[in-house]
Amino acid sequence: MGKVYLVGAGPGTVDLLTLRAARLLARADVVFHDALVDDEVLALAPQARKVAVGKRCGRLSTAQQFINRQLVDAAQRHACVVRLKGGDPMLFGRAQEEIAALSGAGIEVEVVPGISAAFGASAALGQSLTRRGVSRSVAFLTPAVGQGEQPHAWADAARGADTVVLYMASRQAQAIADGLVAAGLPASRPAVLVENASRPDQRVLPTTVAGLPAAAGELGDGPALILVGEVYAELVQDACRVALQDRGLRAAAA
Amino acid sequence: MGKVYLVGAGPGTVDLLTLRAARLLARADVVFHDALVDDEVLALAPQARKVAVGKRCGRLSTAQQFINRQLVDAAQRHACVVRLKGGDPMLFGRAQEEIAALSGAGIEVEVVPGISAAFGASAALGQSLTRRGVSRSVAFLTPAVGQGEQPHAWADAARGADTVVLYMASRQAQAIADGLVAAGLPASRPAVLVENASRPDQRVLPTTVAGLPAAAGELGDGPALILVGEVYAELVQDACRVALQDRGLRAAAA
C-alpha cells in the first residue's frame, strides 16, 4: 500500500511551492492535479505519470467521487501518490472528502500546506491583510449558494471582519456587491480584484464594493480574487489619481 | 542601495519554507528574524549576519521603529537584506509599517509569502478549515484589545464565520471563551488548541469553547493557535471516546 500526499501547489508560480512539496514531487510515481496547476510545477515531477482531474471555475471538471476512486486505486499500485491542489488544500479544496475516502480504504494520507491565493496576492500588492489600527481580522469566504439558502447568507461572514477575501467569486460580481451591501458594508469600501495572483500575467484592478461589477468586466479568464477592506484605501486613491492625471493630460492635449 | 525582502518563514519546520524563500536566504547578506524562527531555518543563510529583532508573545521585543531603522541602515550597506517573519508576513506581521518605512527611504521592498500557522495546523490535524455542507468561511483574528475599545469588540469577526482561527490568543483563553459566547457562539462549539503547529513537538488539545480556559492551562510556552468550528466535531468526539475508554479501563482495573 502506498501513501497519498495532498499537496498545496500555491498560487501558481513554481518557486512559491514549499521545499517539502518539491521534494515529494521529485519522487512521486503519480501526480493527480487540478487544471489550474502550471506546467512548470508539474515539471518538478519528471518521473511521475500526470493525471489532470478537474476543477476549473465554469469548466468541465471530474466528479469528486471519481477522483476519490482514482486516488485509492493509485495508492494500491504505487508507493508515492501526490494529489496536487492549487493554493492550500485545506481552504476551499475539498480535501476532507479525499481524506475520508482514503482513510476509509485504509490508506495513509499526509497533507502538505501551500500558499493560498490571498497570500500570494497580498505579497504581490505589497498590502498586508491586517494593519495596526485599520484591520485585525480577515474573513476568507466563497459565495456559492446552496439549495434552499437565502441568497445573501454567504455574506454573514463578511459583516464583522475588517478585511474580506472572496474566492471563486469574480464571475458573480454583481451578486457579491449586492450581498456585501446587504450585509452592511458601505458601497464605497475599497476593493481590489486580483487576477492570476503572483504570476507574471497578474492583473490588479482597484475599485470599490459598488464598482466591483464594472471592474470584473475587465477581467480575463484567469482565476481571480476579490479583496475588500480599508487596508486597500491607498491603492484605490492612487488608481484614482492616475486616472485623473490621464484625463488631465487628454484634456490638455484636446 | 540594496533591496529588502520581507519573507515568510512558515510555521516553523524548515521544509515548509517556499523555494523562493530558501533561494533568497542562500544569498542574503543580513537576516533580521523574529525570535520564533528556528535555527534550522537560519542555517539556510550560511553567509548572512543574523540579527534577532523580537517579537515573542509576552517576551522582550524590539520596538518597531528601531527594527525599521535597522532595515533601512542595512539596505544602505548590503545588496540583499532578508526580514524573516514567522508564518506569512501579511497576516498579523506588522509588515505594512516596515514596507512604509523602507519605501519612505527610497528602498525597494519585495514580499515573499509564507505558510501561516493556521495552514500548518490544519495540515497536521488533517482537518480542513472549510468543508462542504459544514463550513465555507473562515475568520482569522487576534483578540488584542485597543485602548478605549469594548472588551469583546474583537469577537465581531467571529460571529458570522463558520470556522474561526485565533492568533496570539491562548494566554487569554478565559477572555476568548467569554468573548465568543458574547458574540453568540454556543459554549459547546468544538475547539482545538494547537501548540507548535507543524513542528515535531506539536501538541493538539481538542475541547469546546467553554473548555478553552482549562485546556489552555495544559499548554507549554510554545506559540499556540485556537481553532473553533463544527469542522472539529469529530476530533472532539474522538478525544471524548478515548477519555471514556481510559476511565473504563481504570474502573475495570479498580
PDB file of C-alpha atoms in Angstrom, chain A residues 11 13-23 44 88-97 99 110-116 119-120 122-132 135-146 149-150 153-154 156-162 198, chain B residues 11 13-23 44 88-97 99 110-116 119-120 122-132 135-146 149-150 153-154 156-162 198:
ATOM      1  CA  PRO A  11      -0.827  30.448  -6.163  1.00  0.00           C
ATOM      2  CA  THR A  13       4.402  30.445  -9.610  1.00  0.00           C
ATOM      3  CA  VAL A  14       6.668  27.418  -9.272  1.00  0.00           C
ATOM      4  CA  ASP A  15       9.042  28.894  -6.676  1.00  0.00           C
ATOM      5  CA  LEU A  16       6.154  29.542  -4.279  1.00  0.00           C
ATOM      6  CA  LEU A  17       5.861  25.814  -3.645  1.00  0.00           C
ATOM      7  CA  THR A  18       7.312  24.630  -0.341  1.00  0.00           C
ATOM      8  CA  LEU A  19      10.574  22.701  -0.147  1.00  0.00           C
ATOM      9  CA  ARG A  20       8.567  19.705   1.101  1.00  0.00           C
ATOM     10  CA  ALA A  21       6.202  19.846  -1.884  1.00  0.00           C
ATOM     11  CA  ALA A  22       9.113  19.990  -4.330  1.00  0.00           C
ATOM     12  CA  ARG A  23      10.849  17.030  -2.657  1.00  0.00           C
ATOM     13  CA  LEU A  44       9.175  19.168 -10.775  1.00  0.00           C
ATOM     14  CA  ASP A  88      -3.636  25.327   0.099  1.00  0.00           C
ATOM     15  CA  PRO A  89      -5.514  22.009   0.257  1.00  0.00           C
ATOM     16  CA  MET A  90      -7.352  22.939   3.484  1.00  0.00           C
ATOM     17  CA  LEU A  91      -9.034  26.144   2.247  1.00  0.00           C
ATOM     18  CA  PHE A  92     -11.820  25.578  -0.313  1.00  0.00           C
ATOM     19  CA  GLY A  93     -10.002  22.492  -1.588  1.00  0.00           C
ATOM     20  CA  ARG A  94     -12.488  19.663  -0.911  1.00  0.00           C
ATOM     21  CA  ALA A  95      -9.641  17.953   0.910  1.00  0.00           C
ATOM     22  CA  GLN A  96     -11.858  16.408   3.587  1.00  0.00           C
ATOM     23  CA  GLU A  97     -13.746  14.302   1.037  1.00  0.00           C
ATOM     24  CA  ILE A  99      -9.039  12.311   3.159  1.00  0.00           C
ATOM     25  CA  GLU A 110      -0.454  13.334   4.673  1.00  0.00           C
ATOM     26  CA  VAL A 111      -1.321  16.945   3.949  1.00  0.00           C
ATOM     27  CA  VAL A 112       1.373  19.412   2.858  1.00  0.00           C
ATOM     28  CA  PRO A 113       0.255  23.040   3.150  1.00  0.00           C
ATOM     29  CA  GLY A 114       0.576  25.573   0.344  1.00  0.00           C
ATOM     30  CA  ILE A 115       0.407  29.332  -0.156  1.00  0.00           C
ATOM     31  CA  SER A 116      -3.243  30.237  -0.617  1.00  0.00           C
ATOM     32  CA  PHE A 119      -1.275  35.452   0.496  1.00  0.00           C
ATOM     33  CA  GLY A 120       0.206  35.408  -2.991  1.00  0.00           C
ATOM     34  CA  SER A 122      -1.115  40.307  -0.696  1.00  0.00           C
ATOM     35  CA  ALA A 123       2.611  39.834  -1.256  1.00  0.00           C
ATOM     36  CA  ALA A 124       2.345  40.965  -4.872  1.00  0.00           C
ATOM     37  CA  LEU A 125       0.226  44.001  -3.921  1.00  0.00           C
ATOM     38  CA  GLY A 126       2.517  44.903  -1.031  1.00  0.00           C
ATOM     39  CA  GLN A 127      -0.651  45.325   1.048  1.00  0.00           C
ATOM     40  CA  SER A 128      -0.963  43.467   4.326  1.00  0.00           C
ATOM     41  CA  LEU A 129      -4.290  41.760   5.075  1.00  0.00           C
ATOM     42  CA  THR A 130      -4.098  43.173   8.595  1.00  0.00           C
ATOM     43  CA  ARG A 131      -2.746  46.525   9.667  1.00  0.00           C
ATOM     44  CA  ARG A 132      -2.326  48.179  13.034  1.00  0.00           C
ATOM     45  CA  SER A 135      -7.617  45.756  10.342  1.00  0.00           C
ATOM     46  CA  ARG A 136      -7.035  42.942  12.772  1.00  0.00           C
ATOM     47  CA  SER A 137      -9.367  40.337  11.282  1.00  0.00           C
ATOM     48  CA  VAL A 138      -9.701  38.706   7.876  1.00  0.00           C
ATOM     49  CA  ALA A 139     -12.554  36.572   6.560  1.00  0.00           C
ATOM     50  CA  PHE A 140     -11.969  34.112   3.733  1.00  0.00           C
ATOM     51  CA  LEU A 141     -15.180  33.038   2.080  1.00  0.00           C
ATOM     52  CA  THR A 142     -16.760  31.758  -1.069  1.00  0.00           C
ATOM     53  CA  PRO A 143     -20.181  32.960  -2.155  1.00  0.00           C
ATOM     54  CA  ALA A 144     -21.550  29.754  -3.702  1.00  0.00           C
ATOM     55  CA  VAL A 145     -25.166  29.481  -2.634  1.00  0.00           C
ATOM     56  CA  GLY A 146     -26.528  26.096  -1.559  1.00  0.00           C
ATOM     57  CA  GLU A 149     -30.478  29.024   1.234  1.00  0.00           C
ATOM     58  CA  GLN A 150     -31.081  32.740   1.483  1.00  0.00           C
ATOM     59  CA  ALA A 153     -26.411  34.002   3.551  1.00  0.00           C
ATOM     60  CA  TRP A 154     -22.759  33.713   2.484  1.00  0.00           C
ATOM     61  CA  ASP A 156     -22.742  36.896   7.077  1.00  0.00           C
ATOM     62  CA  ALA A 157     -19.054  36.101   7.415  1.00  0.00           C
ATOM     63  CA  ALA A 158     -18.150  39.439   5.804  1.00  0.00           C
ATOM     64  CA  ARG A 159     -20.142  41.520   8.275  1.00  0.00           C
ATOM     65  CA  GLY A 160     -17.755  41.665  11.235  1.00  0.00           C
ATOM     66  CA  ALA A 161     -14.409  41.195   9.502  1.00  0.00           C
ATOM     67  CA  ASP A 162     -12.138  44.160   8.759  1.00  0.00           C
ATOM     68  CA  SER A 198       1.659  36.116  -8.119  1.00  0.00           C
TER      69      SER A 198
ATOM     70  CA  PRO B  11       5.011  27.689  10.779  1.00  0.00           C
ATOM     71  CA  THR B  13       9.550  23.427  10.159  1.00  0.00           C
ATOM     72  CA  VAL B  14      12.333  24.239   7.727  1.00  0.00           C
ATOM     73  CA  ASP B  15      10.915  22.344   4.729  1.00  0.00           C
ATOM     74  CA  LEU B  16       7.694  24.368   4.864  1.00  0.00           C
ATOM     75  CA  LEU B  17       9.557  27.425   3.578  1.00  0.00           C
ATOM     76  CA  THR B  18       8.976  28.220  -0.084  1.00  0.00           C
ATOM     77  CA  LEU B  19      11.632  27.562  -2.708  1.00  0.00           C
ATOM     78  CA  ARG B  20      11.857  31.348  -3.230  1.00  0.00           C
ATOM     79  CA  ALA B  21      12.466  31.953   0.475  1.00  0.00           C
ATOM     80  CA  ALA B  22      15.225  29.333   0.576  1.00  0.00           C
ATOM     81  CA  ARG B  23      16.896  30.802  -2.513  1.00  0.00           C
ATOM     82  CA  LEU B  44      19.698  28.183   5.149  1.00  0.00           C
ATOM     83  CA  ASP B  88       3.165  34.846   6.450  1.00  0.00           C
ATOM     84  CA  PRO B  89       4.332  38.484   6.586  1.00  0.00           C
ATOM     85  CA  MET B  90       0.912  39.860   5.547  1.00  0.00           C
ATOM     86  CA  LEU B  91      -1.166  38.306   8.365  1.00  0.00           C
ATOM     87  CA  PHE B  92      -0.556  39.813  11.825  1.00  0.00           C
ATOM     88  CA  GLY B  93       3.047  40.531  10.857  1.00  0.00           C
ATOM     89  CA  ARG B  94       3.272  44.341  11.077  1.00  0.00           C
ATOM     90  CA  ALA B  95       4.596  44.216   7.527  1.00  0.00           C
ATOM     91  CA  GLN B  96       2.933  47.463   6.479  1.00  0.00           C
ATOM     92  CA  GLU B  97       4.953  49.507   8.968  1.00  0.00           C
ATOM     93  CA  ILE B  99       7.124  48.486   3.993  1.00  0.00           C
ATOM     94  CA  GLU B 110       9.548  42.656  -2.108  1.00  0.00           C
ATOM     95  CA  VAL B 111       7.262  40.414  -0.074  1.00  0.00           C
ATOM     96  CA  VAL B 112       7.612  36.628  -0.248  1.00  0.00           C
ATOM     97  CA  PRO B 113       4.595  34.806   1.185  1.00  0.00           C
ATOM     98  CA  GLY B 114       4.828  32.020   3.767  1.00  0.00           C
ATOM     99  CA  ILE B 115       2.640  29.302   5.230  1.00  0.00           C
ATOM    100  CA  SER B 116       0.642  30.861   8.054  1.00  0.00           C
ATOM    101  CA  PHE B 119      -2.471  26.161   7.414  1.00  0.00           C
ATOM    102  CA  GLY B 120       0.372  24.302   9.109  1.00  0.00           C
ATOM    103  CA  SER B 122      -4.783  22.234   9.505  1.00  0.00           C
ATOM    104  CA  ALA B 123      -2.401  20.045   7.517  1.00  0.00           C
ATOM    105  CA  ALA B 124      -1.046  18.432  10.689  1.00  0.00           C
ATOM    106  CA  LEU B 125      -4.567  17.860  12.079  1.00  0.00           C
ATOM    107  CA  GLY B 126      -5.846  16.503   8.754  1.00  0.00           C
ATOM    108  CA  GLN B 127      -8.854  18.800   9.248  1.00  0.00           C
ATOM    109  CA  SER B 128      -9.808  21.210   6.505  1.00  0.00           C
ATOM    110  CA  LEU B 129     -10.715  24.778   7.504  1.00  0.00           C
ATOM    111  CA  THR B 130     -13.668  24.574   5.135  1.00  0.00           C
ATOM    112  CA  ARG B 131     -15.836  21.580   4.413  1.00  0.00           C
ATOM    113  CA  ARG B 132     -18.762  21.004   2.068  1.00  0.00           C
ATOM    114  CA  SER B 135     -18.037  25.425   6.657  1.00  0.00           C
ATOM    115  CA  ARG B 136     -17.437  27.715   3.748  1.00  0.00           C
ATOM    116  CA  SER B 137     -15.973  30.697   5.579  1.00  0.00           C
ATOM    117  CA  VAL B 138     -13.001  31.179   7.888  1.00  0.00           C
ATOM    118  CA  ALA B 139     -12.147  34.197  10.029  1.00  0.00           C
ATOM    119  CA  PHE B 140      -8.566  34.822  11.148  1.00  0.00           C
ATOM    120  CA  LEU B 141      -8.381  37.230  14.039  1.00  0.00           C
ATOM    121  CA  THR B 142      -6.371  38.333  17.011  1.00  0.00           C
ATOM    122  CA  PRO B 143      -8.085  39.382  20.224  1.00  0.00           C
ATOM    123  CA  ALA B 144      -5.755  42.170  21.358  1.00  0.00           C
ATOM    124  CA  VAL B 145      -7.901  44.972  22.741  1.00  0.00           C
ATOM    125  CA  GLY B 146      -7.029  48.566  21.875  1.00  0.00           C
ATOM    126  CA  GLU B 149     -12.462  49.718  22.910  1.00  0.00           C
ATOM    127  CA  GLN B 150     -15.274  47.493  24.102  1.00  0.00           C
ATOM    128  CA  ALA B 153     -15.136  44.129  20.055  1.00  0.00           C
ATOM    129  CA  TRP B 154     -12.594  41.725  18.533  1.00  0.00           C
ATOM    130  CA  ASP B 156     -17.421  40.635  15.946  1.00  0.00           C
ATOM    131  CA  ALA B 157     -15.400  38.938  13.223  1.00  0.00           C
ATOM    132  CA  ALA B 158     -16.136  35.524  14.776  1.00  0.00           C
ATOM    133  CA  ARG B 159     -19.900  35.962  14.680  1.00  0.00           C
ATOM    134  CA  GLY B 160     -20.692  35.110  11.074  1.00  0.00           C
ATOM    135  CA  ALA B 161     -17.770  32.846  10.200  1.00  0.00           C
ATOM    136  CA  ASP B 162     -18.167  29.065  10.161  1.00  0.00           C
ATOM    137  CA  SER B 198       3.708  21.500  12.258  1.00  0.00           C
TER     138      SER B 198
END
